[in-house]
Coordinates of C-alpha atoms in Angstrom, one line a residue:
X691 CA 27.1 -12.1 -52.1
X692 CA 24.3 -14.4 -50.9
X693 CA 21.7 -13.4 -48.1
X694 CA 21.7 -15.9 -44.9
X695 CA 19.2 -16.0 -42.3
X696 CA 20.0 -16.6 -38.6
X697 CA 19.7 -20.4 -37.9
X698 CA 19.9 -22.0 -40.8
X699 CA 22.8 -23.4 -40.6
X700 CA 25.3 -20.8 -42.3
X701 CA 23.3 -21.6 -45.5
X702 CA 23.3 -18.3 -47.6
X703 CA 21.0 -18.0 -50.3
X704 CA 22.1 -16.6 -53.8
X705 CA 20.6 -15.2 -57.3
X706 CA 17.4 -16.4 -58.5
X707 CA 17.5 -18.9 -55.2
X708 CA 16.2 -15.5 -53.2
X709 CA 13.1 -15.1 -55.0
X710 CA 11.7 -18.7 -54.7
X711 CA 8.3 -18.7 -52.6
X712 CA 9.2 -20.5 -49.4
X713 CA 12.6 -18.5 -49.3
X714 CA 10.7 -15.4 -50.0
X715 CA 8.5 -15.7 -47.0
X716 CA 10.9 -16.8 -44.6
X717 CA 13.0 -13.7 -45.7
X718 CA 9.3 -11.4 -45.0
X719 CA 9.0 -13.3 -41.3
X720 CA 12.8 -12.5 -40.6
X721 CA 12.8 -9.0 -41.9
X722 CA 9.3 -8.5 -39.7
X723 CA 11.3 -10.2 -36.5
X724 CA 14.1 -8.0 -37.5
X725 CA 12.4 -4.3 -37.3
X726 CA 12.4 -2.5 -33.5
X727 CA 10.0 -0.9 -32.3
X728 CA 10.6 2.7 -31.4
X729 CA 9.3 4.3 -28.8
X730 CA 7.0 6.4 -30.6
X731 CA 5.3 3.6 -31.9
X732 CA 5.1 2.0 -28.3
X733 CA 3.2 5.2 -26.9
X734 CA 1.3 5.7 -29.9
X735 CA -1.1 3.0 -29.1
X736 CA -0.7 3.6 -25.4
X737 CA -4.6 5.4 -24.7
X738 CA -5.5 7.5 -21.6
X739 CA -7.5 4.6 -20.0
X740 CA -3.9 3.2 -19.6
X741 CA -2.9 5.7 -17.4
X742 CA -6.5 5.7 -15.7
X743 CA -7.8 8.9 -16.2
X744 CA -11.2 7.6 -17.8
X745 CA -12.0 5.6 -14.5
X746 CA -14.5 7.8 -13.7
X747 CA -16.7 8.7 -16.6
X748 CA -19.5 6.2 -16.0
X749 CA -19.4 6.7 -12.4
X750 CA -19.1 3.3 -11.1
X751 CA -15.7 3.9 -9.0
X752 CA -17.1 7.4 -7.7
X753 CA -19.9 5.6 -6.3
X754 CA -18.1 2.5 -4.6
X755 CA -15.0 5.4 -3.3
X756 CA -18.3 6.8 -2.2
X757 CA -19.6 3.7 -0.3
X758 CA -16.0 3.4 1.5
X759 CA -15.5 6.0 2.3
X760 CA -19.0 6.5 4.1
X761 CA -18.1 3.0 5.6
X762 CA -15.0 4.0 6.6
X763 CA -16.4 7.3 8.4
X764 CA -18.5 5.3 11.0
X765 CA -15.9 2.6 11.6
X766 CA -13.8 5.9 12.7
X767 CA -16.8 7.6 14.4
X768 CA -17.3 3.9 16.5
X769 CA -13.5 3.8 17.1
X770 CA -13.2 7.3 18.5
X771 CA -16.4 6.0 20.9
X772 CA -14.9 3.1 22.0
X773 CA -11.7 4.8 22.4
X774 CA -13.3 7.3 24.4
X775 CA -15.4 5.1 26.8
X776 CA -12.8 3.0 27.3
X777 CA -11.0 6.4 28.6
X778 CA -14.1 7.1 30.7
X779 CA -13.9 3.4 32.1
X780 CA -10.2 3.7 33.4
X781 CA -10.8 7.4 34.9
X782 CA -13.5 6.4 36.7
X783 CA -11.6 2.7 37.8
X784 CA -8.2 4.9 38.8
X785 CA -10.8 7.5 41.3
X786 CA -12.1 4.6 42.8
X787 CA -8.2 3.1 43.1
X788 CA -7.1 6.6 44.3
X789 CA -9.7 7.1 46.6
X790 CA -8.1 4.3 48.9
X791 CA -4.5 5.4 48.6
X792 CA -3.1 9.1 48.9
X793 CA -0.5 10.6 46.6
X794 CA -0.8 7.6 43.9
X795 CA 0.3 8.9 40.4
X796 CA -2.6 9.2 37.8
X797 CA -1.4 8.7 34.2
X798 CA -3.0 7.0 31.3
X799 CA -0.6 4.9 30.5
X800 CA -2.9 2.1 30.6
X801 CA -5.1 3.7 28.2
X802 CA -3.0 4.0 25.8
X803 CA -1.3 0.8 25.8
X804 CA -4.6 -1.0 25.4
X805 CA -5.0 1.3 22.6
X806 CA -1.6 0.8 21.1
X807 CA -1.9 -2.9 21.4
X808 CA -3.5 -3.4 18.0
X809 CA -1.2 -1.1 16.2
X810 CA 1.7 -2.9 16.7
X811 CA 1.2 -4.3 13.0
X812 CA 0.7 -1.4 10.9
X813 CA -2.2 1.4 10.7
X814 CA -4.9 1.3 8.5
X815 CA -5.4 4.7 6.7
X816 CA -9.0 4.8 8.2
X817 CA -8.1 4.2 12.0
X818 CA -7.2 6.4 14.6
X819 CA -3.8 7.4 14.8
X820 CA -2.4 8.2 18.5
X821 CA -0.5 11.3 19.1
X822 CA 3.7 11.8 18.6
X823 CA 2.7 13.1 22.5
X824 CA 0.7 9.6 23.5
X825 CA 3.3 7.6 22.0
X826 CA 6.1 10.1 23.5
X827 CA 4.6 9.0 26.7
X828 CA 3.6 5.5 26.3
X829 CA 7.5 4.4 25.0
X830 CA 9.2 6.4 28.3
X831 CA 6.4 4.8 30.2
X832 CA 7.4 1.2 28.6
X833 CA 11.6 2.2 29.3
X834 CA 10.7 2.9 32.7
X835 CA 8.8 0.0 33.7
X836 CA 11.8 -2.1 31.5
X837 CA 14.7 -0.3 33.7
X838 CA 12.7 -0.7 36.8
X839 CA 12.1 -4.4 36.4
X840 CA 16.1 -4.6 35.2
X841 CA 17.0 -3.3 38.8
X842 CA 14.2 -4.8 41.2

């Protein structure tokens, strides 16, 4: 029984025809194609820098997580301010409003919804996240005003 190899044509090769030097090698290549890999020998050469747990020996990553983060610290510190005098602002703009009328309601509504404006895509893991009770308050404050435009 003669030995084939996948696409040549059917054409089997028999006896001494096997051991000629350009069959024998393309026997060797087909035999090479031919043997799977296990998965043994796929994690063998698999090393722990794969998986990441060398990143930092020489120190390089600890010192730019330690640059970020540092970074990221006073970009929260100057939200938080911001946040805050932008609080004081409308306080101080609502007296002055209130001072005029009697018996006007005082939320911060406002507030928040110039501070929610620029969350409307997605938060950043380093930015000020509002409350669940300053969003509680700012969405029945937005249903309100929708229902009360609706039926004015």
């Amino acid at each position: 029984d003669g030995l084939g190899l996948k696409g040549s044509g059917g054409y089997r090769y028999f006896g001494a025809a096997k051991d000629l030097p350009g069959v024998k090698e393309l026997f060797a290549r087909h035999a090479a194609k031919m043997t799977k890999r296990k998965r043994g020998d796929i994690y063998k050469y698999i090393t722990p820098d794969y998986y990441g747990l060398r990143d930092e020996e020489d120190g390089v990553l600890l010192e730019l997580e330690g640059n970020m983060a540092v970074e990221n610290r006073k970009k929260l510190k100057r939200i938080q301010e911001d946040f805050a005098q932008l609080k004081q602002d409308n306080q101080s703009h609502q007296k002055q409003q209130n001072n005029g009328k009697e018996g006007g309601d005082t939320d911060d509504s406002s507030v928040e919804d110039l501070f929610l404006d620029g969350l409307e895509n997605g938060v950043a893991a380093n930015e000020a996240v509002p409350s669940q009770e300053v969003v509680a308050q700012v969405l029945l404050e937005k249903k309100r005003k929708d229902l009360l435009s609706r039926f004015l």
